Tab-separated table of C-alpha atoms in Angstrom:
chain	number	residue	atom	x	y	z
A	250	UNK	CA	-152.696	-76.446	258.836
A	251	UNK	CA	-150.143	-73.921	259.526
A	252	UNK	CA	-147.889	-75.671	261.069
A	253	UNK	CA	-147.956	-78.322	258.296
A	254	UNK	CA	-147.523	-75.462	256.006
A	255	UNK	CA	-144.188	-74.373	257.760
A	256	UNK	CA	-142.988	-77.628	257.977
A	257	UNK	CA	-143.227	-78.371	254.507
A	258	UNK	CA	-141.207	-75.085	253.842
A	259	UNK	CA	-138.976	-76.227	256.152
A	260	UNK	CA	-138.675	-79.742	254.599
A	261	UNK	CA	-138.451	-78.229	251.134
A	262	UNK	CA	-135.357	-75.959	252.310
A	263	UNK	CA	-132.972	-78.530	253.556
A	264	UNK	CA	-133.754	-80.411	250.627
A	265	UNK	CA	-132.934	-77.675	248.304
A	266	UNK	CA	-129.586	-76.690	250.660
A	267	UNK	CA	-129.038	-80.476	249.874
A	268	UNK	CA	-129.700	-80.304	246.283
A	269	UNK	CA	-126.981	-77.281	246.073
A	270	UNK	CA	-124.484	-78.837	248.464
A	271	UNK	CA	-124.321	-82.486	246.555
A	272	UNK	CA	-123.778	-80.386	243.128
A	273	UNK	CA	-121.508	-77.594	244.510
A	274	UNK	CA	-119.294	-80.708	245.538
A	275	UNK	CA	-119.988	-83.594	243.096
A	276	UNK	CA	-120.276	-81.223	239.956
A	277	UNK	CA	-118.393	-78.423	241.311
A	278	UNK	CA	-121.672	-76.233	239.520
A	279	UNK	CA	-123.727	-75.267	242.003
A	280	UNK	CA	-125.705	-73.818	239.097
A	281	UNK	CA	-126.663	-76.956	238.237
A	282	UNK	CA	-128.753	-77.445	240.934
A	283	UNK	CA	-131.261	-74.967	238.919
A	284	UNK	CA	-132.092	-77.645	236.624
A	285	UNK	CA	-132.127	-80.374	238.631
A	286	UNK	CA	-135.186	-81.755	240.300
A	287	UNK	CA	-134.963	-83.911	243.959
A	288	UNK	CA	-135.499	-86.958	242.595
A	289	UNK	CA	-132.616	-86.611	239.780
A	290	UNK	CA	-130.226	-85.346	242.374
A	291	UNK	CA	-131.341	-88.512	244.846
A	292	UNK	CA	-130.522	-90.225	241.245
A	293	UNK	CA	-127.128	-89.134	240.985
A	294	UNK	CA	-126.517	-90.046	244.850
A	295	UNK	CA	-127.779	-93.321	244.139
A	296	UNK	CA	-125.162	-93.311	241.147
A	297	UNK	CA	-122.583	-92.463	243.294
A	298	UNK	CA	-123.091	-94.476	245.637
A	299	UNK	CA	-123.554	-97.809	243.738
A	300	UNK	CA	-120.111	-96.542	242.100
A	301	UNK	CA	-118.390	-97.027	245.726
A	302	UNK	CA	-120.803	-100.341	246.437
A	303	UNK	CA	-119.404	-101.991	243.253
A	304	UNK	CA	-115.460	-101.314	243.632
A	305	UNK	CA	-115.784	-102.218	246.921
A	306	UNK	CA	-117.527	-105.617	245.985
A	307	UNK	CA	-114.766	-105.847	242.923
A	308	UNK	CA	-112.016	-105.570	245.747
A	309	UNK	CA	-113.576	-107.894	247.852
A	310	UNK	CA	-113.700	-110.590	245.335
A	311	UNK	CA	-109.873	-110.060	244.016
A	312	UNK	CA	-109.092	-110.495	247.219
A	313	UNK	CA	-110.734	-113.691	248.007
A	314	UNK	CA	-109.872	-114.287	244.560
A	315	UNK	CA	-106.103	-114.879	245.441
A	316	UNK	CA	-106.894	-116.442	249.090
A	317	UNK	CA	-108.480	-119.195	247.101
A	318	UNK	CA	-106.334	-119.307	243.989
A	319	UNK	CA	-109.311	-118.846	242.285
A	320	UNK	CA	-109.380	-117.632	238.862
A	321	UNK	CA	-113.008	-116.735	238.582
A	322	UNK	CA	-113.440	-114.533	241.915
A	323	UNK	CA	-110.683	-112.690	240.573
A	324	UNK	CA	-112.298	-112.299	236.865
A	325	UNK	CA	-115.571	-111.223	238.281
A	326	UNK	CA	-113.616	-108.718	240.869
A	327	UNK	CA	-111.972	-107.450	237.514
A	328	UNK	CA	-115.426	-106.765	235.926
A	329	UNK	CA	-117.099	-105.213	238.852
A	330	UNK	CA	-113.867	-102.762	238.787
A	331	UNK	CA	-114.650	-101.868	234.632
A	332	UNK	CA	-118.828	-101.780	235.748
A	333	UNK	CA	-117.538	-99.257	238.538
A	334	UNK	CA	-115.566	-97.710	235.712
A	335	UNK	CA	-118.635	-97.013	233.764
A	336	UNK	CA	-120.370	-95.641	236.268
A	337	UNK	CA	-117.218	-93.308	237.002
A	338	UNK	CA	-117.539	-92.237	233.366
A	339	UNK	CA	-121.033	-91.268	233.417
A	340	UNK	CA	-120.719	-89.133	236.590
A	341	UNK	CA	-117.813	-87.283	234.518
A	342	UNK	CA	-119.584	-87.002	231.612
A	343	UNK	CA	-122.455	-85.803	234.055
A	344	UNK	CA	-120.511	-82.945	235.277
A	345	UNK	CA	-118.929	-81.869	232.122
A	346	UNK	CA	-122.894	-81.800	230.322
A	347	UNK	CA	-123.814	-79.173	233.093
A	348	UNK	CA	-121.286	-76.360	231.650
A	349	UNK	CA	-122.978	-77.214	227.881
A	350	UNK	CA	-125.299	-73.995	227.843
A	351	UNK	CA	-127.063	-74.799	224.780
A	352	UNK	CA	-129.716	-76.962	225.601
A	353	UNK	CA	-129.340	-79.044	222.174
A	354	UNK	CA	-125.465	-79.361	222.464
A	355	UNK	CA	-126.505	-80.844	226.110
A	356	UNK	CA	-129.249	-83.302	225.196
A	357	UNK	CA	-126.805	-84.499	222.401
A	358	UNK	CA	-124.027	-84.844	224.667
A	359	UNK	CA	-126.221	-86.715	226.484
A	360	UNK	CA	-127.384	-89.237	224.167
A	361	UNK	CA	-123.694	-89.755	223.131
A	362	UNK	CA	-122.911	-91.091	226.525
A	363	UNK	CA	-125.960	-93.111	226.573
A	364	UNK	CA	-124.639	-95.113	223.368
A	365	UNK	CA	-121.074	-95.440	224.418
A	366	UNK	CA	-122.292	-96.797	227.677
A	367	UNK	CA	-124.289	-99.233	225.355
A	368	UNK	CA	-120.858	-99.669	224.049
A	369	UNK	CA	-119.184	-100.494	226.783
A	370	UNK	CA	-121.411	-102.705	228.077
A	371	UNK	CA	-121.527	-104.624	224.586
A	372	UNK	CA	-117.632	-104.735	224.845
A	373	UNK	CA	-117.501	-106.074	228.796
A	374	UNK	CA	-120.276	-109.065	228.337
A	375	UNK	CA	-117.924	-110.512	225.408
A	376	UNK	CA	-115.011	-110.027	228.145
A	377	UNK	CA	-118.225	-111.535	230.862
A	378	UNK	CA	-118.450	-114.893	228.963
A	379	UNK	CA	-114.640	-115.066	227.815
A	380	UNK	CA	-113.786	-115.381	231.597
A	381	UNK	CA	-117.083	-117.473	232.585
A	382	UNK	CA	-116.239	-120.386	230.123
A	383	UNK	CA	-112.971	-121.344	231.634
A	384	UNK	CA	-114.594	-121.324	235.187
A	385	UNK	CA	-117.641	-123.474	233.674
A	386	UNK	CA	-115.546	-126.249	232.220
A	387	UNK	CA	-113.138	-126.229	235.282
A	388	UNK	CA	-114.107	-128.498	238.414
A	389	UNK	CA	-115.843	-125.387	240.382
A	390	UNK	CA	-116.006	-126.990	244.137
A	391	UNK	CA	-114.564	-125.099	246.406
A	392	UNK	CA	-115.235	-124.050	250.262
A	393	UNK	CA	-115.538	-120.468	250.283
A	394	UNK	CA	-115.893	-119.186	253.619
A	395	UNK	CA	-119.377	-118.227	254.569
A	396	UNK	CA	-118.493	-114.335	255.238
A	397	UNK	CA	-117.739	-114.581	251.379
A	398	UNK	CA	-120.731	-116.162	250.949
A	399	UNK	CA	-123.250	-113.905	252.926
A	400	UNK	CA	-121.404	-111.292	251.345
A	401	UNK	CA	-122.469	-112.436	247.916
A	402	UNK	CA	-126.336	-112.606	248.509
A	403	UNK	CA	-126.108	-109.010	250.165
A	404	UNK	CA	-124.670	-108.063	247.475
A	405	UNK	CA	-127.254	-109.995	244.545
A	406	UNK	CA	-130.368	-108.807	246.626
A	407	UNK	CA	-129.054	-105.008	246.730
A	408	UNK	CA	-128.556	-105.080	243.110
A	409	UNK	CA	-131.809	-106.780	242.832
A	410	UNK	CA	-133.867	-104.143	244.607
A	411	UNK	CA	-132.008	-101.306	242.722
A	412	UNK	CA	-132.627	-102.933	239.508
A	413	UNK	CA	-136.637	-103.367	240.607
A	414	UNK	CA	-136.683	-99.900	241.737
A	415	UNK	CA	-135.588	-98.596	238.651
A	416	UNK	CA	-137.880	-100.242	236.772
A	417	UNK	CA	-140.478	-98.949	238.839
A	418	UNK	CA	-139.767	-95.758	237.759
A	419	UNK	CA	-138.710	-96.590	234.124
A	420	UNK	CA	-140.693	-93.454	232.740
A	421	UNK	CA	-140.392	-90.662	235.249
A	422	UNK	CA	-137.112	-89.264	234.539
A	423	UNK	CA	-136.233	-87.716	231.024
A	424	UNK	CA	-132.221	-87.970	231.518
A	425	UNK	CA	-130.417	-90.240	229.373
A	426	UNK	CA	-127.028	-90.660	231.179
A	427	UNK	CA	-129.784	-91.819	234.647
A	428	UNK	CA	-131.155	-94.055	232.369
A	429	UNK	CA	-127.489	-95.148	231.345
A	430	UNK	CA	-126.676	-95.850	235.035
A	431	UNK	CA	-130.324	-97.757	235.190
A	432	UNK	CA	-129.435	-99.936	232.586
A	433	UNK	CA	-125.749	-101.012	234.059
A	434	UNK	CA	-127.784	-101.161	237.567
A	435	UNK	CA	-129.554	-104.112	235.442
A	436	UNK	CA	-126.430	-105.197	234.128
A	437	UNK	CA	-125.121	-105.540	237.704
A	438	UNK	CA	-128.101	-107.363	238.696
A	439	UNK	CA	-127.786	-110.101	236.734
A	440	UNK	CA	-123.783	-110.231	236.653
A	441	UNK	CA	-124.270	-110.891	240.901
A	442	UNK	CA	-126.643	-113.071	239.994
A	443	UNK	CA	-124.479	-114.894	238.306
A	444	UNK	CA	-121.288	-114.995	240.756
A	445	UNK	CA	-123.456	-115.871	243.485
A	446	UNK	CA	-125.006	-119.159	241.494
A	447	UNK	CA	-121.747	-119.882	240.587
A	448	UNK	CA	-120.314	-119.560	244.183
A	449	UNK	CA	-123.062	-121.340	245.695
A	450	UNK	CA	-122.568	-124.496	243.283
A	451	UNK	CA	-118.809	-124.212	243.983
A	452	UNK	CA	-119.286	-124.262	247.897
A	453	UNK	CA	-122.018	-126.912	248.141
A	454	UNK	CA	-121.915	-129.077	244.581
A	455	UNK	CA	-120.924	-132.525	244.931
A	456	UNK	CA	-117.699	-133.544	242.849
A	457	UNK	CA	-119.439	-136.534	241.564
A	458	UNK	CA	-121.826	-133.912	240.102
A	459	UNK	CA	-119.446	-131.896	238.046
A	460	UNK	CA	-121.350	-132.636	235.048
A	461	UNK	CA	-124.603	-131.214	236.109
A	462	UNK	CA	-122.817	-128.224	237.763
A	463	UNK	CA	-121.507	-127.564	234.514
A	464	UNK	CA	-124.489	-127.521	233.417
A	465	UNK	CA	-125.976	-124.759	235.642
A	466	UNK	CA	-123.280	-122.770	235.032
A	467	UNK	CA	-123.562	-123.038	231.403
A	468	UNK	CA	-127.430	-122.282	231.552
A	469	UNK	CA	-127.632	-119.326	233.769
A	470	UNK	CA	-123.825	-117.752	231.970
A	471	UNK	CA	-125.645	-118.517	228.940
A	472	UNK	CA	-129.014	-116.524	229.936
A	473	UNK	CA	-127.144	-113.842	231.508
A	474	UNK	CA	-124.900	-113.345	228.652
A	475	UNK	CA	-127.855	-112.884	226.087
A	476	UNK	CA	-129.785	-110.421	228.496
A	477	UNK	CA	-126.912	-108.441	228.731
A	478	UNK	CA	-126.367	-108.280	225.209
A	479	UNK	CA	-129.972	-107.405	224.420
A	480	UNK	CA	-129.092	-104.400	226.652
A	481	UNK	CA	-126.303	-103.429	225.244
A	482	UNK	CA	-127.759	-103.409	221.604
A	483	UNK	CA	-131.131	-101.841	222.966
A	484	UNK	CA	-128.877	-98.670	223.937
A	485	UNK	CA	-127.013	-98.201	220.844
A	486	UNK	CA	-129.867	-98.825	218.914
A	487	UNK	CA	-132.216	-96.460	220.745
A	488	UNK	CA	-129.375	-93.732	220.640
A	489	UNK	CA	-128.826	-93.763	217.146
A	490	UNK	CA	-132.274	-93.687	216.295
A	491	UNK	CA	-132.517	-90.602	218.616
A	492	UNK	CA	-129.820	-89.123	216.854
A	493	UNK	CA	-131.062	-89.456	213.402
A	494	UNK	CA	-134.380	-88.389	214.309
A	495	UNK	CA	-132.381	-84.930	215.790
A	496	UNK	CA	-131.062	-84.683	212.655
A	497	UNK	CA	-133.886	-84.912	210.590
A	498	UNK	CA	-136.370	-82.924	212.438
A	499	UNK	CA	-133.097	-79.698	213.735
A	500	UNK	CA	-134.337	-80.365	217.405
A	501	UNK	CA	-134.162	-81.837	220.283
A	502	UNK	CA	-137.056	-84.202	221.418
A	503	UNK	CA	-137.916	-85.330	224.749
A	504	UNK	CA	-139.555	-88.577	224.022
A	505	UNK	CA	-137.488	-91.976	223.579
A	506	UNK	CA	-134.137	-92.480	225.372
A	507	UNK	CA	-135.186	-89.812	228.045
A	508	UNK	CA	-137.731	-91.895	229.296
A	509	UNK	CA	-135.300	-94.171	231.537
């Protein structure tokens, strides 16, 4: 039992060196790391991290994009560069929250970048189905290579298993900008989803079938589009009622958006 004991100390140390490393050099506050727990901080690395996954995947696709002359790889490249963008701007608005000493100037801060993500992401799935509908009403077939193509399901099944994980632990974190960076997880999700249907009809449809891969595009944009938009609205909604119920009551609560 001892030895457990120490071990656990042990364990508990590096994670707390860890904890005051990833702050010192992601915040550049290694008081921050105060009022952090492990499992936010392994939040933010998972932020940061996606952030590199998706504008590498956004590069990627440009690329390809302009091997094939295709005008769709390179609009879906372009909105996997804005969704990295986001989460850019939340791990800013991260870091500048953890110099707000008043604890209700920070929640408020934080709620603020909760709706403009909401925002954002109401603004990018207009910009989502203005680029989809030209590629649904073009003939799609195309023969992407199969590196492309592996590289797409990769990519839809990590964003998959984020998005599941984070709904898995939908109420165990009371930080709205994590909950922000949940919710454009989803939003990733079902965007891959979406360019690796629409790849997938492209490399194996059958011209004679144009019609009905029209069709399948226009279904599953169609389905994607509203989910995101429910999203979108869901945030600012849920912000602003936050905000007015701040207002009304002088403080801060911690129930509602903090439960991402």
């Amino acid at each position: 039992m001892a030895d457990l004991k120490r071990y656990k100390e042990r364990v508990t140390e590096y994670v707390n060196q860890g904890k005051r490393w990833f702050c010192k050099h992601v915040f550049k506050n290694p008081h921050a790391a105060d009022h952090l727990s492990v499992r936010e901080v392994g939040d933010y690395v998972s932020l940061t991290t996606g952030f590199g996954i998706n504008l590498f995947m956004s590069i990627l696709k440009m690329v390809f994009g302009v091997i094939y002359a295709s005008g769709w790889l390179i609009s879906i490249g372009i909105y996997y560069l804005l969704l990295s963008g986001i989460r850019f701007m939340l791990l800013f608005r991260e870091w500048r929250s953890t110099y707000k000493e008043n604890a209700t100037e920070h929640r408020i801060y934080d709620i603020k970048s909760y709706r403009f993500c909401g925002i954002l992401v109401f603004v990018l799935n207009w910009l989502l189905l203005g680029m989809g509908i030209p590629m649904i009403y073009q003939n799609p077939n195309r023969e992407y290579s199969n590196f492309l193509m592996v590289a797409l399901v990769i990519y839809a099944v990590y964003n998959l298993f984020v998005a599941i994980m984070n709904s898995i632990r939908f109420f165990k974190i009371h930080n709205p900008i994590l909950t922000a960076a949940k919710r454009v997880s989803l939003v990733t999700a079902l965007v891959s989803g979406f360019s690796l249907e629409s790849a997938w009809v492209a490399k194996y449809g059958v011209p004679k079938d144009f019609l009905l891969s029209r069709l399948v595009n226009s279904i599953t944009g169609s389905v994607v589009g509203f989910f995101i938009f429910v999203i979108a609205c869901s945030m600012i909604i849920q912000a602003n009622f936050e905000l007015r119920k701040m207002r009304k009551v002088g403080k801060r609560g911690d129930a509602g958006i903090g439960n991402g």
